[in-house]
Coordinates of C-alpha atoms and ligand atoms in Angstrom, one line a residue:
M1 CA 211.2 -69.8 33.0
R2 CA 210.7 -67.7 29.7
T3 CA 208.1 -67.5 27.7
L4 CA 208.4 -66.5 23.9
H5 CA 205.3 -66.0 21.9
V6 CA 205.3 -67.3 18.1
D7 CA 203.4 -64.9 16.5
L8 CA 201.2 -66.7 13.4
E9 CA 198.0 -64.6 13.4
D10 CA 195.3 -67.6 14.5
R11 CA 198.1 -70.2 14.6
S12 CA 200.3 -68.4 17.3
Y13 CA 201.4 -70.3 20.2
P14 CA 203.7 -70.2 23.6
I15 CA 207.2 -71.6 24.1
H16 CA 208.0 -72.1 27.6
I17 CA 212.0 -72.5 28.4
G18 CA 213.2 -73.3 31.9
E19 CA 214.0 -75.8 34.6
N20 CA 212.1 -78.6 35.5
L21 CA 208.7 -77.3 33.7
L22 CA 207.7 -81.1 33.4
D23 CA 207.0 -81.1 37.1
Q24 CA 204.2 -78.5 36.6
P25 CA 201.3 -80.1 35.1
E26 CA 199.4 -76.8 34.8
L27 CA 201.4 -75.7 32.0
L28 CA 200.2 -78.6 30.4
R29 CA 196.9 -79.2 31.1
E30 CA 196.0 -75.3 30.3
H31 CA 196.3 -76.5 26.7
I32 CA 194.4 -79.8 26.8
R33 CA 190.7 -79.3 25.8
S34 CA 189.6 -82.7 25.9
H35 CA 189.6 -86.0 28.4
Q36 CA 191.4 -87.5 25.7
V37 CA 195.6 -87.5 25.2
L38 CA 197.9 -89.6 23.6
V39 CA 201.9 -89.1 24.4
V40 CA 204.0 -90.1 21.5
T41 CA 208.2 -91.1 22.5
N42 CA 210.0 -93.9 21.6
T43 CA 212.1 -96.6 23.7
T44 CA 215.1 -94.3 24.6
V45 CA 213.0 -91.3 26.1
A46 CA 210.0 -93.2 27.5
P47 CA 211.8 -95.3 30.6
L48 CA 213.5 -91.4 31.4
Y49 CA 210.3 -89.1 30.9
L50 CA 207.2 -90.8 30.2
A51 CA 206.1 -91.3 33.9
K52 CA 206.2 -87.6 34.8
V53 CA 204.0 -86.9 31.9
Q54 CA 201.7 -89.6 32.5
A55 CA 201.5 -88.0 36.2
A56 CA 201.0 -84.6 35.0
L57 CA 197.8 -85.8 33.1
Q58 CA 196.6 -88.0 35.9
G59 CA 192.6 -88.2 35.4
L60 CA 192.6 -88.0 31.4
Q61 CA 192.5 -90.9 29.2
V62 CA 196.4 -91.1 28.3
D63 CA 197.3 -93.2 25.8
T64 CA 200.8 -93.8 24.5
V65 CA 202.9 -95.3 21.5
V66 CA 206.3 -96.1 22.1
L67 CA 208.5 -96.2 18.7
P68 CA 211.8 -97.4 18.4
D69 CA 214.2 -94.9 18.1
G70 CA 216.0 -93.6 15.3
E71 CA 216.0 -91.3 12.0
A72 CA 215.5 -95.2 9.9
Y73 CA 211.9 -95.2 11.5
K74 CA 210.4 -92.0 10.7
D75 CA 208.5 -93.5 7.8
L76 CA 204.9 -94.1 6.9
A77 CA 205.0 -97.9 8.5
H78 CA 205.7 -96.0 11.7
L79 CA 203.7 -93.4 11.2
N80 CA 200.6 -95.3 10.9
L81 CA 201.6 -97.3 14.7
I82 CA 199.9 -93.9 16.0
F83 CA 197.0 -93.8 13.8
D84 CA 196.3 -97.3 14.9
E85 CA 196.3 -96.4 18.5
L86 CA 194.4 -93.3 18.1
L87 CA 191.3 -95.3 16.2
A88 CA 192.1 -98.4 18.4
K89 CA 191.1 -96.6 21.7
A90 CA 188.6 -94.0 19.8
H91 CA 190.4 -90.4 20.0
N92 CA 187.9 -88.1 18.7
R93 CA 188.3 -84.8 17.0
T94 CA 189.1 -83.1 20.4
T95 CA 191.9 -85.1 21.5
T96 CA 195.6 -83.6 21.8
L97 CA 198.8 -85.5 20.5
I98 CA 201.8 -85.0 22.6
A99 CA 205.0 -85.4 21.4
L100 CA 207.9 -86.4 23.7
G101 CA 211.0 -86.8 22.5
G102 CA 213.9 -85.2 19.8
G103 CA 213.0 -84.2 16.4
V104 CA 212.1 -87.4 14.9
V105 CA 209.4 -88.1 17.5
G106 CA 208.4 -84.5 17.1
D107 CA 208.4 -84.5 13.1
M108 CA 206.2 -87.8 13.1
T109 CA 203.8 -86.7 16.1
G110 CA 203.0 -83.3 14.1
F111 CA 202.4 -84.8 11.3
A112 CA 200.2 -87.4 12.6
A113 CA 198.4 -84.6 14.6
A114 CA 198.0 -82.4 11.1
S115 CA 196.4 -85.4 9.2
Y116 CA 194.5 -87.5 12.3
Q117 CA 190.7 -86.3 11.6
R118 CA 192.0 -83.7 9.5
G119 CA 193.4 -81.9 12.3
V120 CA 193.6 -82.6 16.2
D121 CA 195.7 -80.6 18.6
F122 CA 199.5 -81.0 19.2
I123 CA 202.2 -80.2 21.8
Q124 CA 205.3 -80.2 21.7
I125 CA 207.9 -81.5 24.3
P126 CA 211.6 -81.6 22.7
T127 CA 213.6 -83.5 24.6
T128 CA 217.0 -83.0 22.3
L129 CA 219.1 -79.3 22.3
L130 CA 218.5 -79.4 18.4
S131 CA 214.4 -79.9 18.4
Q132 CA 214.2 -77.5 21.3
V133 CA 215.9 -74.5 19.2
D134 CA 214.9 -75.6 16.2
S135 CA 212.3 -78.3 14.9
S136 CA 209.8 -76.9 17.6
V137 CA 209.5 -74.2 15.6
G138 CA 208.3 -73.5 12.7
G139 CA 205.9 -75.6 12.3
K140 CA 207.3 -78.6 9.5
T141 CA 206.4 -81.7 10.2
G142 CA 206.7 -84.9 8.4
V143 CA 208.1 -88.1 7.5
N144 CA 210.8 -89.7 5.2
H145 CA 210.6 -91.7 2.1
P146 CA 213.1 -94.0 0.3
L147 CA 213.7 -91.9 -2.1
G148 CA 213.9 -88.9 0.2
K149 CA 214.1 -87.2 3.8
N150 CA 211.1 -85.5 5.0
M151 CA 209.4 -85.8 1.7
I152 CA 206.2 -86.5 3.2
G153 CA 204.7 -83.9 5.4
A154 CA 202.7 -80.4 6.4
F155 CA 203.6 -77.2 7.6
Y156 CA 201.3 -77.7 11.2
Q157 CA 201.9 -75.7 14.4
P158 CA 201.5 -76.9 17.9
K159 CA 199.3 -75.2 20.8
L160 CA 202.2 -75.6 22.8
V161 CA 205.8 -76.3 23.3
L162 CA 207.1 -77.1 26.5
A163 CA 211.2 -77.0 26.8
D164 CA 212.3 -78.3 29.8
I165 CA 215.6 -77.7 30.1
A166 CA 216.1 -80.7 33.0
V167 CA 215.9 -83.0 30.4
L168 CA 219.2 -82.3 28.3
S169 CA 220.9 -83.9 31.6
T170 CA 220.5 -87.4 30.2
L171 CA 221.6 -86.3 26.3
P172 CA 224.8 -87.6 25.0
E173 CA 227.5 -85.1 24.6
R174 CA 227.6 -85.7 20.8
E175 CA 223.8 -84.8 20.4
L176 CA 223.9 -81.5 22.6
S177 CA 227.0 -80.3 20.7
A178 CA 224.9 -81.3 17.7
G179 CA 222.4 -78.7 18.7
L180 CA 224.5 -75.9 19.2
A181 CA 225.4 -76.5 15.9
E182 CA 222.2 -74.7 15.1
V183 CA 222.3 -72.5 17.9
I184 CA 225.6 -71.0 16.3
K185 CA 223.9 -70.5 13.0
Y186 CA 221.6 -68.3 14.5
G187 CA 223.9 -66.1 15.7
L188 CA 226.1 -66.1 12.2
I189 CA 223.2 -65.1 10.3
T190 CA 221.5 -62.4 12.4
D191 CA 223.0 -61.5 15.5
I192 CA 226.4 -60.6 16.0
A193 CA 225.9 -60.1 20.0
F194 CA 224.5 -63.3 20.2
L195 CA 227.5 -65.2 18.8
A196 CA 230.0 -63.2 21.0
W197 CA 227.6 -64.0 24.0
L198 CA 228.0 -67.7 22.9
E199 CA 231.8 -67.4 22.7
Q200 CA 231.5 -66.5 26.4
N201 CA 229.3 -69.2 27.3
M202 CA 230.4 -72.1 25.4
P203 CA 232.1 -73.9 28.6
A204 CA 228.6 -73.1 30.5
L205 CA 226.3 -74.7 27.9
R206 CA 228.2 -77.6 27.6
Q207 CA 228.6 -78.2 31.1
G208 CA 224.9 -77.8 31.2
A209 CA 224.4 -74.8 33.0
A210 CA 220.5 -74.5 33.5
D211 CA 220.6 -70.7 32.8
A212 CA 223.3 -70.4 29.9
L213 CA 221.0 -73.1 28.2
E214 CA 217.6 -71.2 29.3
Y215 CA 219.1 -68.2 27.1
A216 CA 220.4 -69.8 24.6
I217 CA 217.2 -71.8 23.5
Y218 CA 215.3 -68.7 24.2
R219 CA 217.2 -66.7 21.9
S220 CA 217.8 -69.5 19.3
C221 CA 213.8 -69.7 19.4
Q222 CA 213.2 -66.1 19.0
I223 CA 215.3 -65.8 16.0
K224 CA 214.1 -68.5 14.2
A225 CA 210.5 -67.4 15.2
D226 CA 211.2 -64.1 13.6
I227 CA 212.1 -65.5 10.3
V228 CA 209.5 -67.8 10.2
A229 CA 207.0 -65.1 10.9
A230 CA 207.8 -63.1 8.3
D231 CA 208.4 -66.1 5.9
E232 CA 206.3 -69.1 6.9
R233 CA 206.3 -71.0 3.9
E234 CA 210.0 -70.5 2.8
G235 CA 209.5 -68.0 0.0
G236 CA 212.4 -65.9 0.6
V237 CA 214.3 -64.9 4.1
R238 CA 213.7 -68.1 5.7
A239 CA 216.4 -69.9 3.4
L240 CA 218.8 -68.0 5.7
L241 CA 218.4 -70.9 8.2
N242 CA 220.1 -72.9 6.0
L243 CA 223.8 -71.8 6.6
G244 CA 225.7 -74.7 6.1
H245 CA 223.0 -77.0 5.4
T246 CA 223.5 -77.3 1.5
F247 CA 227.4 -78.8 2.0
G248 CA 226.0 -80.5 5.4
H249 CA 223.6 -82.5 3.5
A250 CA 226.2 -83.3 1.0
I251 CA 228.3 -84.5 3.7
E252 CA 225.7 -86.2 5.6
A253 CA 224.5 -88.0 2.6
H254 CA 228.3 -88.9 1.7
Q255 CA 229.0 -90.4 4.7
G256 CA 225.8 -92.2 5.1
Y257 CA 222.9 -91.4 7.1
G258 CA 223.3 -91.2 10.6
N259 CA 227.4 -91.7 10.7
W260 CA 227.7 -87.8 10.9
L261 CA 225.0 -86.1 13.2
H262 CA 223.0 -83.6 11.3
G263 CA 224.8 -80.5 13.7
E264 CA 228.1 -82.2 12.9
A265 CA 227.3 -81.8 8.8
V266 CA 226.3 -78.2 9.6
A267 CA 229.2 -77.3 11.5
A268 CA 231.6 -78.5 8.8
G269 CA 228.9 -76.8 6.1
T270 CA 229.2 -73.7 8.2
M271 CA 233.0 -73.6 7.9
L272 CA 232.5 -73.5 3.9
A273 CA 230.1 -71.1 3.7
A274 CA 232.6 -69.1 5.8
K275 CA 235.6 -70.0 3.7
M276 CA 233.2 -69.2 0.9
S277 CA 232.4 -65.7 1.7
A278 CA 236.3 -65.0 2.5
R279 CA 237.2 -66.1 -1.3
L280 CA 234.2 -63.5 -2.2
G281 CA 235.8 -60.8 -0.1
W282 CA 232.8 -60.5 2.4
L283 CA 234.5 -62.2 5.5
S284 CA 238.4 -61.5 7.0
E285 CA 240.7 -64.6 7.5
A286 CA 240.5 -63.4 11.0
E287 CA 236.7 -63.6 11.0
V288 CA 236.9 -67.3 9.5
Q289 CA 238.9 -68.5 12.2
R290 CA 236.3 -66.8 14.8
V291 CA 233.7 -69.3 13.7
A292 CA 236.2 -72.0 13.8
A293 CA 236.7 -71.2 17.3
V294 CA 233.4 -71.1 18.3
L295 CA 232.0 -74.2 16.2
D296 CA 235.5 -76.2 17.9
A297 CA 234.5 -75.0 21.3
A298 CA 231.0 -76.5 20.8
G299 CA 232.9 -79.8 20.2
L300 CA 231.8 -79.9 16.5
P301 CA 233.9 -80.6 13.3
T302 CA 235.4 -77.5 11.2
E303 CA 236.9 -80.1 8.2
S304 CA 234.3 -81.8 6.1
P305 CA 235.5 -85.7 5.5
E306 CA 238.8 -86.1 4.6
D307 CA 237.6 -88.3 1.4
M308 CA 234.8 -85.7 -0.2
D309 CA 236.5 -83.8 -3.0
A310 CA 234.7 -81.0 -5.2
E311 CA 233.1 -83.6 -7.1
A312 CA 231.7 -85.4 -4.5
F313 CA 230.2 -82.5 -2.7
L314 CA 228.4 -81.4 -6.1
R315 CA 227.2 -84.7 -6.8
W316 CA 225.5 -85.0 -3.8
M317 CA 224.5 -81.5 -4.2
A318 CA 222.9 -82.4 -7.8
V319 CA 224.8 -79.7 -9.2
D320 CA 226.9 -80.7 -12.7
K321 CA 230.0 -78.4 -12.7
K322 CA 229.5 -77.8 -16.6
V323 CA 226.1 -75.8 -16.0
L324 CA 227.4 -74.1 -12.9
H325 CA 227.2 -70.6 -13.3
G326 CA 226.5 -68.9 -9.6
K327 CA 223.1 -71.2 -10.3
L328 CA 223.3 -73.0 -6.7
R329 CA 221.7 -70.2 -4.2
L330 CA 224.4 -70.4 -0.9
V331 CA 223.6 -69.0 2.3
L332 CA 226.8 -67.0 2.8
L333 CA 227.9 -64.6 5.3
E334 CA 228.2 -60.5 4.4
G335 CA 230.0 -59.9 7.7
L336 CA 229.5 -61.9 10.9
G337 CA 225.7 -61.7 12.4
N338 CA 225.0 -61.1 8.6
G339 CA 223.4 -63.9 6.5
V340 CA 222.6 -63.4 2.9
V341 CA 221.5 -65.7 0.0
S342 CA 223.2 -65.5 -3.1
A343 CA 223.4 -67.0 -6.4
D344 CA 226.2 -64.2 -7.3
Y345 CA 229.2 -65.6 -7.5
A346 CA 231.7 -67.0 -9.8
P347 CA 231.7 -70.4 -10.2
E348 CA 235.1 -71.1 -9.7
A349 CA 234.8 -69.5 -6.2
L350 CA 232.8 -72.2 -5.3
L351 CA 235.1 -75.1 -6.8
E352 CA 238.3 -73.8 -5.4
T353 CA 236.5 -73.3 -1.7
L354 CA 235.3 -77.4 -2.4
A355 CA 238.5 -78.5 -3.3
K356 CA 239.9 -77.2 -0.4
A357 CA 237.3 -78.6 1.7
S358 CA 239.1 -81.2 3.6
Ligands
LIG401 N1 210.8 -80.1 11.7 C1 211.5 -79.0 11.6 O1 211.9 -77.6 11.4 C2 212.7 -79.7 12.1 C3 214.4 -78.8 12.2 C4 215.5 -79.6 12.2 C5 215.4 -80.9 12.1 N2 214.2 -81.6 12.2 C6 214.2 -83.5 12.2 O2 214.5 -83.9 13.7 C7 215.2 -85.0 13.2 C8 216.8 -84.8 14.0 O3 216.5 -84.4 15.5 P1 217.1 -84.9 16.9 O4 218.5 -84.5 16.6 O5 216.3 -84.2 18.0 O6 217.4 -86.7 16.9 P2 216.3 -87.9 17.6 O7 215.4 -87.2 17.5 O8 216.6 -88.7 16.8 O9 217.0 -87.4 18.7 C9 218.4 -88.3 19.2 C10 218.6 -89.0 19.9 O10 218.7 -88.8 21.0 C11 217.8 -89.4 21.9 N3 217.3 -88.4 23.1 C12 216.1 -87.7 22.7 N4 216.1 -87.2 24.0 C13 216.8 -87.4 25.0 C14 217.1 -87.2 26.4 N5 216.6 -85.9 27.0 N6 217.9 -87.8 26.9 C15 218.9 -88.9 26.4 N7 218.3 -89.4 24.8 C16 217.5 -88.7 24.3 C17 217.0 -89.9 20.6 O11 216.2 -91.2 21.6 C18 217.9 -90.0 19.6 O12 218.7 -91.5 20.2 C19 215.3 -85.3 12.2 O13 214.7 -86.2 11.7 C20 215.1 -84.0 11.5 O14 214.7 -83.9 10.3 C21 213.2 -81.1 11.9
LIG402 ZN1 219.9 -78.1 10.7

């Protein structure tokens, strides 16, 4: 097991990463301060891992909320089911909420913890690769509104994150690849040595090799934690984490949410960022090919949807071609392992990159 300490003054917390951590109850119990716990999970994850978590909490008052599975239920109505249970079972201010699931369950449970009685303890047991390397670090929590994704939420840090690699064995292959898009992103923005390690170890990662997964998750969380520690509320350097995301969000929206997984859209978006960087003279053609190769090895798309032209991208990015004068801040690569945030480019460079997107 590896442990990473996320350093945020009085909101600091450990992330334990390793195999079969759910079989070690003391890891969890150490951070629970009263006799009350509410485990929030969903209909897919509950039959797989809820019993294990309940067993680890034996002797405590353990209540559960099993949400329907899907981004479509990440809303205020379903958040309210968590409050209903907390109040019905008379949970007090010393209770602990445990999120057992992917990013959807994590974001909802975190927001419930942030707001129930103005804030109660929160533990994350992320069960997707994406949630282990991304949403469990950084403290963003929340739900969607019909008019916008993640529009209602709070910054709220957990007391503990338990990333058990064993649970990834049941994750669909496509979801594992989607998580790898974010892992590759960390290498591209800050650490070329990690990128090289990923190139070497991609087959092992996709086969579920525990050692490789443990290191990839550890290094990813470390990179994100360092960036978040420097910029907890996203004033500056945290924007680097959005590599591929401005384009990726446009792809997700254009395709209709859920048709492309977030990580798949980020992968295609990362390719656009790399190509745009090459157009500005910041990456060589060989480096662009290296980005494509590592994404491809991870089982991710490297091309945007065929029916998306520059107009479509700009529309979804809410940018008007006529007023586009490098005003759109993009995360680009000034060399592999060196992300930069820039609005300092000729608009034509962006338009030409997008015109050749697919
Ligand atoms: N808070 C943040 O900083 C942050 C960062 C990135 C993403 N997010 C949010 O995270 C969400 C996406 O997270 P996700 O990719 O984990 O999606 P998800 O939570 O929808 O999980 C993906 C699918 O995998 C299933 N699943 C989860 N664990 C499993 C397991 N061990 N075995 C089998 N199936 C399993 C889920 O039930 C679901 O069907 C989005 O809502 C996004 O907004 C938040
Ligand atoms: Zn992302």
